[in-house]
Amino acid sequence: MRGLFTAGVMDVMLENDIKFDAAIGVSAGAAFGCNYKSKQIGRVLRYAKRFCNYWRFCSFRSWFVTGDVFGAQFCYYDIPLKHDIFDEETYRANPMDFIVVATDINTGEAVYHNMKTCTDVDMEWLRSSASQPVFSRPVKIGNSLYLDGGIKDSIPLEYMHRNGYEKNIVIVTQPDGFVKKQMKVLPLIKLFTLKYPEIGKAMEERPSMYNRQTAYVKECEEKGDTLVIRPDAPLNLRSMVHDPDELQRVYDLGRAVATRRIGEIKQFMGV
């Protein structure tokens, strides 16, 4: 739900016609980020507020009934095809690459997929990127099973550098100086993932991975080849939110930060 901050930032950049050669999204950053390529300003906030109290969208009831806290059928098929139509025509026509990150549950390694469309198999890649262990079923694509990309690569700036993208804008949802600590529910996660020991290992190592990545982002920011957009303070938002006003609040925080820095963004992008 902290991704509503990202949605606010994205909408301000879209309104100012900021274009990229490529974008990469992880977890909620993937599920929401695809709307940048389809150029649908306001769509994330609109459907999140509309459905945040509907059990098929996000609830423990959905988890008990379907195995997914965020309902797979409703979130990834019903909403984009029926309730808040995803503009696949614009998505396809936009030359910007959109890459999503998932984690292979057998190897525990990150997998990167360039989404050319938002239908069929590509939609399953999107879903896999945001499928949290324990609270989501693994997503089968081909002969492999995948879960949340943030397990192994939460902030894939190094991936972008390896692939030749020298200047990057990074949007994170934690304030400067945030340090990730080990989750209290790690023993429960490892219990639920006994069949997939590499995922349990990756989850155990995730705080150190995340903190190393934030240090790398900071280093690149100080060198000047990376522009980081982050909240000024903790967003103080739960993982499951049923209050539309809270979603609006976090979205507005993202908009406020991006609006304040839009001149800097344009200068960085050479616009």
PDB file of N, CA, C and O in Angstrom, residues 23-98:
ATOM      1  N   ALA A  23      11.710   1.342 -17.753  1.00  0.00           N
ATOM      2  CA  ALA A  23      11.361   1.393 -16.335  1.00  0.00           C
ATOM      3  C   ALA A  23      11.351  -0.035 -15.807  1.00  0.00           C
ATOM      4  O   ALA A  23      11.096  -0.984 -16.557  1.00  0.00           O
ATOM      5  N   ILE A  24      11.632  -0.174 -14.525  1.00  0.00           N
ATOM      6  CA  ILE A  24      11.616  -1.495 -13.894  1.00  0.00           C
ATOM      7  C   ILE A  24      10.821  -1.399 -12.603  1.00  0.00           C
ATOM      8  O   ILE A  24      10.927  -0.409 -11.871  1.00  0.00           O
ATOM      9  N   GLY A  25       9.988  -2.387 -12.352  1.00  0.00           N
ATOM     10  CA  GLY A  25       9.148  -2.374 -11.170  1.00  0.00           C
ATOM     11  C   GLY A  25       9.258  -3.671 -10.393  1.00  0.00           C
ATOM     12  O   GLY A  25       9.411  -4.754 -10.972  1.00  0.00           O
ATOM     13  N   VAL A  26       9.186  -3.542  -9.079  1.00  0.00           N
ATOM     14  CA  VAL A  26       9.263  -4.700  -8.195  1.00  0.00           C
ATOM     15  C   VAL A  26       8.050  -4.687  -7.278  1.00  0.00           C
ATOM     16  O   VAL A  26       7.747  -3.670  -6.652  1.00  0.00           O
ATOM     17  N   SER A  27       7.347  -5.812  -7.184  1.00  0.00           N
ATOM     18  CA  SER A  27       6.203  -5.955  -6.285  1.00  0.00           C
ATOM     19  C   SER A  27       5.135  -4.917  -6.621  1.00  0.00           C
ATOM     20  O   SER A  27       4.687  -4.844  -7.761  1.00  0.00           O
ATOM     21  N   ALA A  28       4.737  -4.078  -5.648  1.00  0.00           N
ATOM     22  CA  ALA A  28       3.742  -3.043  -5.945  1.00  0.00           C
ATOM     23  C   ALA A  28       4.252  -2.090  -7.015  1.00  0.00           C
ATOM     24  O   ALA A  28       3.465  -1.539  -7.795  1.00  0.00           O
ATOM     25  N   GLY A  29       5.568  -1.906  -7.072  1.00  0.00           N
ATOM     26  CA  GLY A  29       6.147  -1.064  -8.113  1.00  0.00           C
ATOM     27  C   GLY A  29       5.904  -1.613  -9.501  1.00  0.00           C
ATOM     28  O   GLY A  29       5.867  -0.857 -10.478  1.00  0.00           O
ATOM     29  N   ALA A  30       5.744  -2.927  -9.606  1.00  0.00           N
ATOM     30  CA  ALA A  30       5.396  -3.537 -10.888  1.00  0.00           C
ATOM     31  C   ALA A  30       3.897  -3.411 -11.149  1.00  0.00           C
ATOM     32  O   ALA A  30       3.466  -2.983 -12.217  1.00  0.00           O
ATOM     33  N   ALA A  31       3.107  -3.783 -10.130  1.00  0.00           N
ATOM     34  CA  ALA A  31       1.648  -3.762 -10.294  1.00  0.00           C
ATOM     35  C   ALA A  31       1.131  -2.364 -10.605  1.00  0.00           C
ATOM     36  O   ALA A  31       0.161  -2.198 -11.359  1.00  0.00           O
ATOM     37  N   PHE A  32       1.761  -1.342 -10.012  1.00  0.00           N
ATOM     38  CA  PHE A  32       1.343   0.034 -10.265  1.00  0.00           C
ATOM     39  C   PHE A  32       2.125   0.659 -11.420  1.00  0.00           C
ATOM     40  O   PHE A  32       1.605   1.487 -12.154  1.00  0.00           O
ATOM     41  N   GLY A  33       3.384   0.262 -11.574  1.00  0.00           N
ATOM     42  CA  GLY A  33       4.247   0.894 -12.566  1.00  0.00           C
ATOM     43  C   GLY A  33       3.824   0.689 -13.996  1.00  0.00           C
ATOM     44  O   GLY A  33       4.128   1.518 -14.862  1.00  0.00           O
ATOM     45  N   CYS A  34       3.116  -0.395 -14.277  1.00  0.00           N
ATOM     46  CA  CYS A  34       2.676  -0.636 -15.654  1.00  0.00           C
ATOM     47  C   CYS A  34       1.801   0.504 -16.167  1.00  0.00           C
ATOM     48  O   CYS A  34       1.724   0.754 -17.377  1.00  0.00           O
ATOM     49  N   ASN A  35       1.162   1.237 -15.253  1.00  0.00           N
ATOM     50  CA  ASN A  35       0.321   2.357 -15.657  1.00  0.00           C
ATOM     51  C   ASN A  35       1.131   3.533 -16.188  1.00  0.00           C
ATOM     52  O   ASN A  35       0.565   4.425 -16.825  1.00  0.00           O
ATOM     53  N   TYR A  36       2.436   3.541 -15.940  1.00  0.00           N
ATOM     54  CA  TYR A  36       3.264   4.587 -16.536  1.00  0.00           C
ATOM     55  C   TYR A  36       3.403   4.350 -18.033  1.00  0.00           C
ATOM     56  O   TYR A  36       3.308   5.277 -18.834  1.00  0.00           O
ATOM     57  N   LYS A  37       3.602   3.115 -18.399  1.00  0.00           N
ATOM     58  CA  LYS A  37       3.732   2.778 -19.825  1.00  0.00           C
ATOM     59  C   LYS A  37       2.399   2.953 -20.560  1.00  0.00           C
ATOM     60  O   LYS A  37       2.376   3.326 -21.731  1.00  0.00           O
ATOM     61  N   SER A  38       1.288   2.719 -19.862  1.00  0.00           N
ATOM     62  CA  SER A  38      -0.026   2.919 -20.494  1.00  0.00           C
ATOM     63  C   SER A  38      -0.529   4.356 -20.347  1.00  0.00           C
ATOM     64  O   SER A  38      -1.596   4.705 -20.845  1.00  0.00           O
ATOM     65  N   LYS A  39       0.237   5.190 -19.634  1.00  0.00           N
ATOM     66  CA  LYS A  39      -0.026   6.626 -19.498  1.00  0.00           C
ATOM     67  C   LYS A  39      -1.394   6.924 -18.881  1.00  0.00           C
ATOM     68  O   LYS A  39      -2.066   7.881 -19.268  1.00  0.00           O
ATOM     69  N   GLN A  40      -1.785   6.120 -17.881  1.00  0.00           N
ATOM     70  CA  GLN A  40      -3.110   6.272 -17.275  1.00  0.00           C
ATOM     71  C   GLN A  40      -3.007   6.994 -15.938  1.00  0.00           C
ATOM     72  O   GLN A  40      -2.957   6.389 -14.877  1.00  0.00           O
ATOM     73  N   ILE A  41      -2.997   8.308 -16.020  1.00  0.00           N
ATOM     74  CA  ILE A  41      -2.893   9.146 -14.835  1.00  0.00           C
ATOM     75  C   ILE A  41      -4.102   8.922 -13.920  1.00  0.00           C
ATOM     76  O   ILE A  41      -5.240   8.936 -14.377  1.00  0.00           O
ATOM     77  N   GLY A  42      -3.834   8.697 -12.646  1.00  0.00           N
ATOM     78  CA  GLY A  42      -4.899   8.570 -11.658  1.00  0.00           C
ATOM     79  C   GLY A  42      -5.521   7.197 -11.538  1.00  0.00           C
ATOM     80  O   GLY A  42      -6.323   6.965 -10.632  1.00  0.00           O
ATOM     81  N   ARG A  43      -5.167   6.279 -12.402  1.00  0.00           N
ATOM     82  CA  ARG A  43      -5.839   4.972 -12.407  1.00  0.00           C
ATOM     83  C   ARG A  43      -5.571   4.183 -11.128  1.00  0.00           C
ATOM     84  O   ARG A  43      -6.491   3.588 -10.559  1.00  0.00           O
ATOM     85  N   VAL A  44      -4.331   4.177 -10.663  1.00  0.00           N
ATOM     86  CA  VAL A  44      -3.992   3.412  -9.457  1.00  0.00           C
ATOM     87  C   VAL A  44      -4.815   3.893  -8.270  1.00  0.00           C
ATOM     88  O   VAL A  44      -5.433   3.091  -7.561  1.00  0.00           O
ATOM     89  N   LEU A  45      -4.820   5.189  -8.051  1.00  0.00           N
ATOM     90  CA  LEU A  45      -5.576   5.738  -6.920  1.00  0.00           C
ATOM     91  C   LEU A  45      -7.063   5.443  -7.069  1.00  0.00           C
ATOM     92  O   LEU A  45      -7.734   5.083  -6.093  1.00  0.00           O
ATOM     93  N   ARG A  46      -7.563   5.574  -8.274  1.00  0.00           N
ATOM     94  CA  ARG A  46      -8.998   5.395  -8.515  1.00  0.00           C
ATOM     95  C   ARG A  46      -9.472   4.000  -8.137  1.00  0.00           C
ATOM     96  O   ARG A  46     -10.426   3.836  -7.376  1.00  0.00           O
ATOM     97  N   TYR A  47      -8.797   2.976  -8.649  1.00  0.00           N
ATOM     98  CA  TYR A  47      -9.289   1.629  -8.347  1.00  0.00           C
ATOM     99  C   TYR A  47      -8.928   1.190  -6.934  1.00  0.00           C
ATOM    100  O   TYR A  47      -9.664   0.415  -6.315  1.00  0.00           O
ATOM    101  N   ALA A  48      -7.804   1.690  -6.399  1.00  0.00           N
ATOM    102  CA  ALA A  48      -7.449   1.325  -5.025  1.00  0.00           C
ATOM    103  C   ALA A  48      -8.479   1.867  -4.038  1.00  0.00           C
ATOM    104  O   ALA A  48      -8.898   1.160  -3.103  1.00  0.00           O
ATOM    105  N   LYS A  49      -8.902   3.112  -4.228  1.00  0.00           N
ATOM    106  CA  LYS A  49      -9.911   3.689  -3.337  1.00  0.00           C
ATOM    107  C   LYS A  49     -11.275   3.037  -3.544  1.00  0.00           C
ATOM    108  O   LYS A  49     -12.016   2.804  -2.587  1.00  0.00           O
ATOM    109  N   ARG A  50     -11.578   2.731  -4.772  1.00  0.00           N
ATOM    110  CA  ARG A  50     -12.903   2.150  -5.076  1.00  0.00           C
ATOM    111  C   ARG A  50     -13.061   0.776  -4.450  1.00  0.00           C
ATOM    112  O   ARG A  50     -14.135   0.439  -3.950  1.00  0.00           O
ATOM    113  N   PHE A  51     -11.998  -0.011  -4.462  1.00  0.00           N
ATOM    114  CA  PHE A  51     -12.137  -1.412  -4.062  1.00  0.00           C
ATOM    115  C   PHE A  51     -11.450  -1.768  -2.743  1.00  0.00           C
ATOM    116  O   PHE A  51     -11.454  -2.943  -2.360  1.00  0.00           O
ATOM    117  N   CYS A  52     -10.875  -0.815  -2.045  1.00  0.00           N
ATOM    118  CA  CYS A  52     -10.091  -1.158  -0.849  1.00  0.00           C
ATOM    119  C   CYS A  52     -10.933  -1.820   0.240  1.00  0.00           C
ATOM    120  O   CYS A  52     -10.389  -2.488   1.126  1.00  0.00           O
ATOM    121  N   ASN A  53     -12.264  -1.666   0.188  1.00  0.00           N
ATOM    122  CA  ASN A  53     -13.135  -2.311   1.172  1.00  0.00           C
ATOM    123  C   ASN A  53     -13.812  -3.565   0.637  1.00  0.00           C
ATOM    124  O   ASN A  53     -14.642  -4.154   1.334  1.00  0.00           O
ATOM    125  N   TYR A  54     -13.454  -3.959  -0.569  1.00  0.00           N
ATOM    126  CA  TYR A  54     -14.059  -5.147  -1.176  1.00  0.00           C
ATOM    127  C   TYR A  54     -13.165  -6.355  -0.889  1.00  0.00           C
ATOM    128  O   TYR A  54     -11.973  -6.335  -1.198  1.00  0.00           O
ATOM    129  N   TRP A  55     -13.734  -7.405  -0.339  1.00  0.00           N
ATOM    130  CA  TRP A  55     -12.920  -8.503   0.151  1.00  0.00           C
ATOM    131  C   TRP A  55     -12.126  -9.192  -0.954  1.00  0.00           C
ATOM    132  O   TRP A  55     -11.031  -9.704  -0.716  1.00  0.00           O
ATOM    133  N   ARG A  56     -12.635  -9.185  -2.173  1.00  0.00           N
ATOM    134  CA  ARG A  56     -11.911  -9.861  -3.253  1.00  0.00           C
ATOM    135  C   ARG A  56     -10.670  -9.083  -3.698  1.00  0.00           C
ATOM    136  O   ARG A  56      -9.797  -9.635  -4.357  1.00  0.00           O
ATOM    137  N   PHE A  57     -10.611  -7.810  -3.335  1.00  0.00           N
ATOM    138  CA  PHE A  57      -9.451  -6.995  -3.693  1.00  0.00           C
ATOM    139  C   PHE A  57      -8.296  -7.255  -2.730  1.00  0.00           C
ATOM    140  O   PHE A  57      -7.186  -7.584  -3.142  1.00  0.00           O
ATOM    141  N   CYS A  58      -8.561  -7.119  -1.440  1.00  0.00           N
ATOM    142  CA  CYS A  58      -7.493  -7.287  -0.452  1.00  0.00           C
ATOM    143  C   CYS A  58      -8.099  -7.557   0.918  1.00  0.00           C
ATOM    144  O   CYS A  58      -8.739  -6.677   1.497  1.00  0.00           O
ATOM    145  N   SER A  59      -7.899  -8.772   1.424  1.00  0.00           N
ATOM    146  CA  SER A  59      -8.451  -9.099   2.737  1.00  0.00           C
ATOM    147  C   SER A  59      -7.943 -10.460   3.190  1.00  0.00           C
ATOM    148  O   SER A  59      -7.480 -11.280   2.387  1.00  0.00           O
ATOM    149  N   PHE A  60      -8.049 -10.691   4.495  1.00  0.00           N
ATOM    150  CA  PHE A  60      -7.738 -12.026   5.003  1.00  0.00           C
ATOM    151  C   PHE A  60      -8.775 -13.038   4.527  1.00  0.00           C
ATOM    152  O   PHE A  60      -8.468 -14.221   4.359  1.00  0.00           O
ATOM    153  N   ARG A  61      -9.994 -12.574   4.300  1.00  0.00           N
ATOM    154  CA  ARG A  61     -11.009 -13.467   3.746  1.00  0.00           C
ATOM    155  C   ARG A  61     -10.566 -13.988   2.382  1.00  0.00           C
ATOM    156  O   ARG A  61     -10.705 -15.184   2.089  1.00  0.00           O
ATOM    157  N   SER A  62     -10.023 -13.094   1.558  1.00  0.00           N
ATOM    158  CA  SER A  62      -9.508 -13.514   0.254  1.00  0.00           C
ATOM    159  C   SER A  62      -8.395 -14.538   0.426  1.00  0.00           C
ATOM    160  O   SER A  62      -8.316 -15.527  -0.311  1.00  0.00           O
ATOM    161  N   TRP A  63      -7.542 -14.306   1.422  1.00  0.00           N
ATOM    162  CA  TRP A  63      -6.446 -15.238   1.685  1.00  0.00           C
ATOM    163  C   TRP A  63      -6.983 -16.611   2.057  1.00  0.00           C
ATOM    164  O   TRP A  63      -6.526 -17.637   1.537  1.00  0.00           O
ATOM    165  N   PHE A  64      -7.962 -16.654   2.954  1.00  0.00           N
ATOM    166  CA  PHE A  64      -8.523 -17.929   3.391  1.00  0.00           C
ATOM    167  C   PHE A  64      -9.238 -18.653   2.257  1.00  0.00           C
ATOM    168  O   PHE A  64      -9.153 -19.880   2.137  1.00  0.00           O
ATOM    169  N   VAL A  65      -9.929 -17.898   1.409  1.00  0.00           N
ATOM    170  CA  VAL A  65     -10.743 -18.494   0.350  1.00  0.00           C
ATOM    171  C   VAL A  65      -9.914 -18.870  -0.879  1.00  0.00           C
ATOM    172  O   VAL A  65     -10.103 -19.934  -1.469  1.00  0.00           O
ATOM    173  N   THR A  66      -8.980 -17.972  -1.257  1.00  0.00           N
ATOM    174  CA  THR A  66      -8.270 -18.171  -2.524  1.00  0.00           C
ATOM    175  C   THR A  66      -6.786 -18.491  -2.367  1.00  0.00           C
ATOM    176  O   THR A  66      -6.152 -18.945  -3.326  1.00  0.00           O
ATOM    177  N   GLY A  67      -6.227 -18.210  -1.199  1.00  0.00           N
ATOM    178  CA  GLY A  67      -4.791 -18.384  -1.010  1.00  0.00           C
ATOM    179  C   GLY A  67      -3.981 -17.131  -1.293  1.00  0.00           C
ATOM    180  O   GLY A  67      -2.760 -17.136  -1.155  1.00  0.00           O
ATOM    181  N   ASP A  68      -4.665 -16.042  -1.684  1.00  0.00           N
ATOM    182  CA  ASP A  68      -3.994 -14.786  -1.996  1.00  0.00           C
ATOM    183  C   ASP A  68      -4.666 -13.641  -1.244  1.00  0.00           C
ATOM    184  O   ASP A  68      -5.876 -13.436  -1.385  1.00  0.00           O
ATOM    185  N   VAL A  69      -3.893 -12.880  -0.457  1.00  0.00           N
ATOM    186  CA  VAL A  69      -4.449 -11.707   0.219  1.00  0.00           C
ATOM    187  C   VAL A  69      -5.006 -10.728  -0.815  1.00  0.00           C
ATOM    188  O   VAL A  69      -6.109 -10.209  -0.672  1.00  0.00           O
ATOM    189  N   PHE A  70      -4.222 -10.463  -1.864  1.00  0.00           N
ATOM    190  CA  PHE A  70      -4.717  -9.675  -2.991  1.00  0.00           C
ATOM    191  C   PHE A  70      -5.254 -10.660  -4.026  1.00  0.00           C
ATOM    192  O   PHE A  70      -4.494 -11.419  -4.623  1.00  0.00           O
ATOM    193  N   GLY A  71      -6.573 -10.642  -4.194  1.00  0.00           N
ATOM    194  CA  GLY A  71      -7.216 -11.644  -5.027  1.00  0.00           C
ATOM    195  C   GLY A  71      -6.674 -11.680  -6.441  1.00  0.00           C
ATOM    196  O   GLY A  71      -6.732 -10.676  -7.168  1.00  0.00           O
ATOM    197  N   ALA A  72      -6.158 -12.819  -6.857  1.00  0.00           N
ATOM    198  CA  ALA A  72      -5.503 -12.926  -8.165  1.00  0.00           C
ATOM    199  C   ALA A  72      -6.464 -12.638  -9.308  1.00  0.00           C
ATOM    200  O   ALA A  72      -6.167 -11.828 -10.195  1.00  0.00           O
ATOM    201  N   GLN A  73      -7.619 -13.296  -9.304  1.00  0.00           N
ATOM    202  CA  GLN A  73      -8.567 -13.109 -10.395  1.00  0.00           C
ATOM    203  C   GLN A  73      -9.093 -11.670 -10.422  1.00  0.00           C
ATOM    204  O   GLN A  73      -9.125 -11.021 -11.471  1.00  0.00           O
ATOM    205  N   PHE A  74      -9.490 -11.152  -9.263  1.00  0.00           N
ATOM    206  CA  PHE A  74     -10.103  -9.831  -9.233  1.00  0.00           C
ATOM    207  C   PHE A  74      -9.086  -8.732  -9.556  1.00  0.00           C
ATOM    208  O   PHE A  74      -9.353  -7.840 -10.373  1.00  0.00           O
ATOM    209  N   CYS A  75      -7.918  -8.783  -8.916  1.00  0.00           N
ATOM    210  CA  CYS A  75      -6.938  -7.700  -9.077  1.00  0.00           C
ATOM    211  C   CYS A  75      -6.295  -7.677 -10.453  1.00  0.00           C
ATOM    212  O   CYS A  75      -6.062  -6.592 -11.017  1.00  0.00           O
ATOM    213  N   TYR A  76      -5.992  -8.847 -10.996  1.00  0.00           N
ATOM    214  CA  TYR A  76      -5.188  -8.890 -12.209  1.00  0.00           C
ATOM    215  C   TYR A  76      -5.981  -9.176 -13.475  1.00  0.00           C
ATOM    216  O   TYR A  76      -5.417  -9.092 -14.580  1.00  0.00           O
ATOM    217  N   TYR A  77      -7.263  -9.491 -13.330  1.00  0.00           N
ATOM    218  CA  TYR A  77      -8.083  -9.756 -14.510  1.00  0.00           C
ATOM    219  C   TYR A  77      -9.387  -8.974 -14.501  1.00  0.00           C
ATOM    220  O   TYR A  77      -9.693  -8.244 -15.455  1.00  0.00           O
ATOM    221  N   ASP A  78     -10.148  -9.059 -13.402  1.00  0.00           N
ATOM    222  CA  ASP A  78     -11.442  -8.375 -13.372  1.00  0.00           C
ATOM    223  C   ASP A  78     -11.285  -6.853 -13.430  1.00  0.00           C
ATOM    224  O   ASP A  78     -11.985  -6.180 -14.191  1.00  0.00           O
ATOM    225  N   ILE A  79     -10.379  -6.307 -12.628  1.00  0.00           N
ATOM    226  CA  ILE A  79     -10.217  -4.848 -12.630  1.00  0.00           C
ATOM    227  C   ILE A  79      -9.745  -4.337 -13.993  1.00  0.00           C
ATOM    228  O   ILE A  79     -10.389  -3.455 -14.587  1.00  0.00           O
ATOM    229  N   PRO A  80      -8.640  -4.846 -14.549  1.00  0.00           N
ATOM    230  CA  PRO A  80      -8.173  -4.264 -15.814  1.00  0.00           C
ATOM    231  C   PRO A  80      -9.053  -4.569 -17.024  1.00  0.00           C
ATOM    232  O   PRO A  80      -9.018  -3.821 -18.009  1.00  0.00           O
ATOM    233  N   LEU A  81      -9.845  -5.640 -16.955  1.00  0.00           N
ATOM    234  CA  LEU A  81     -10.661  -6.004 -18.106  1.00  0.00           C
ATOM    235  C   LEU A  81     -12.105  -5.530 -18.011  1.00  0.00           C
ATOM    236  O   LEU A  81     -12.775  -5.363 -19.039  1.00  0.00           O
ATOM    237  N   LYS A  82     -12.586  -5.273 -16.767  1.00  0.00           N
ATOM    238  CA  LYS A  82     -14.001  -4.945 -16.597  1.00  0.00           C
ATOM    239  C   LYS A  82     -14.245  -3.635 -15.856  1.00  0.00           C
ATOM    240  O   LYS A  82     -15.081  -2.831 -16.275  1.00  0.00           O
ATOM    241  N   HIS A  83     -13.559  -3.426 -14.740  1.00  0.00           N
ATOM    242  CA  HIS A  83     -13.949  -2.357 -13.820  1.00  0.00           C
ATOM    243  C   HIS A  83     -13.198  -1.046 -14.026  1.00  0.00           C
ATOM    244  O   HIS A  83     -13.771   0.032 -13.837  1.00  0.00           O
ATOM    245  N   ASP A  84     -11.921  -1.125 -14.373  1.00  0.00           N
ATOM    246  CA  ASP A  84     -11.135   0.079 -14.654  1.00  0.00           C
ATOM    247  C   ASP A  84     -10.175  -0.317 -15.764  1.00  0.00           C
ATOM    248  O   ASP A  84      -9.053  -0.754 -15.528  1.00  0.00           O
ATOM    249  N   ILE A  85     -10.628  -0.171 -16.989  1.00  0.00           N
ATOM    250  CA  ILE A  85      -9.988  -0.800 -18.150  1.00  0.00           C
ATOM    251  C   ILE A  85      -8.545  -0.326 -18.324  1.00  0.00           C
ATOM    252  O   ILE A  85      -8.261   0.872 -18.319  1.00  0.00           O
ATOM    253  N   PHE A  86      -7.672  -1.301 -18.453  1.00  0.00           N
ATOM    254  CA  PHE A  86      -6.273  -1.015 -18.716  1.00  0.00           C
ATOM    255  C   PHE A  86      -6.091  -0.742 -20.202  1.00  0.00           C
ATOM    256  O   PHE A  86      -6.574  -1.493 -21.051  1.00  0.00           O
ATOM    257  N   ASP A  87      -5.388   0.344 -20.527  1.00  0.00           N
ATOM    258  CA  ASP A  87      -5.215   0.766 -21.918  1.00  0.00           C
ATOM    259  C   ASP A  87      -4.050   0.010 -22.545  1.00  0.00           C
ATOM    260  O   ASP A  87      -2.935   0.514 -22.636  1.00  0.00           O
ATOM    261  N   GLU A  88      -4.337  -1.202 -22.990  1.00  0.00           N
ATOM    262  CA  GLU A  88      -3.272  -2.029 -23.553  1.00  0.00           C
ATOM    263  C   GLU A  88      -2.783  -1.484 -24.888  1.00  0.00           C
ATOM    264  O   GLU A  88      -1.606  -1.634 -25.240  1.00  0.00           O
ATOM    265  N   GLU A  89      -3.655  -0.813 -25.635  1.00  0.00           N
ATOM    266  CA  GLU A  89      -3.235  -0.255 -26.927  1.00  0.00           C
ATOM    267  C   GLU A  89      -2.134   0.784 -26.732  1.00  0.00           C
ATOM    268  O   GLU A  89      -1.109   0.772 -27.430  1.00  0.00           O
ATOM    269  N   THR A  90      -2.332   1.687 -25.775  1.00  0.00           N
ATOM    270  CA  THR A  90      -1.297   2.682 -25.478  1.00  0.00           C
ATOM    271  C   THR A  90      -0.054   2.019 -24.916  1.00  0.00           C
ATOM    272  O   THR A  90       1.076   2.398 -25.242  1.00  0.00           O
ATOM    273  N   TYR A  91      -0.259   1.014 -24.070  1.00  0.00           N
ATOM    274  CA  TYR A  91       0.867   0.281 -23.489  1.00  0.00           C
ATOM    275  C   TYR A  91       1.743  -0.304 -24.590  1.00  0.00           C
ATOM    276  O   TYR A  91       2.970  -0.157 -24.582  1.00  0.00           O
ATOM    277  N   ARG A  92       1.135  -0.982 -25.546  1.00  0.00           N
ATOM    278  CA  ARG A  92       1.896  -1.609 -26.630  1.00  0.00           C
ATOM    279  C   ARG A  92       2.619  -0.573 -27.485  1.00  0.00           C
ATOM    280  O   ARG A  92       3.733  -0.805 -27.972  1.00  0.00           O
ATOM    281  N   ALA A  93       1.958   0.579 -27.703  1.00  0.00           N
ATOM    282  CA  ALA A  93       2.508   1.589 -28.601  1.00  0.00           C
ATOM    283  C   ALA A  93       3.657   2.372 -27.966  1.00  0.00           C
ATOM    284  O   ALA A  93       4.480   2.954 -28.677  1.00  0.00           O
ATOM    285  N   ASN A  94       3.717   2.397 -26.640  1.00  0.00           N
ATOM    286  CA  ASN A  94       4.755   3.140 -25.946  1.00  0.00           C
ATOM    287  C   ASN A  94       6.092   2.397 -26.090  1.00  0.00           C
ATOM    288  O   ASN A  94       6.213   1.243 -25.685  1.00  0.00           O
ATOM    289  N   PRO A  95       7.129   3.039 -26.650  1.00  0.00           N
ATOM    290  CA  PRO A  95       8.401   2.332 -26.871  1.00  0.00           C
ATOM    291  C   PRO A  95       9.192   2.053 -25.588  1.00  0.00           C
ATOM    292  O   PRO A  95      10.175   1.309 -25.625  1.00  0.00           O
ATOM    293  N   MET A  96       8.787   2.638 -24.465  1.00  0.00           N
ATOM    294  CA  MET A  96       9.493   2.390 -23.208  1.00  0.00           C
ATOM    295  C   MET A  96       9.398   0.918 -22.815  1.00  0.00           C
ATOM    296  O   MET A  96       8.310   0.339 -22.785  1.00  0.00           O
ATOM    297  N   ASP A  97      10.523   0.300 -22.536  1.00  0.00           N
ATOM    298  CA  ASP A  97      10.505  -1.064 -21.995  1.00  0.00           C
ATOM    299  C   ASP A  97      10.001  -1.017 -20.553  1.00  0.00           C
ATOM    300  O   ASP A  97      10.314  -0.083 -19.806  1.00  0.00           O
ATOM    301  N   PHE A  98       9.231  -2.031 -20.182  1.00  0.00           N
ATOM    302  CA  PHE A  98       8.798  -2.142 -18.786  1.00  0.00           C
ATOM    303  C   PHE A  98       9.153  -3.535 -18.289  1.00  0.00           C
ATOM    304  O   PHE A  98       8.637  -4.548 -18.775  1.00  0.00           O
TER     305      PHE A  98
END
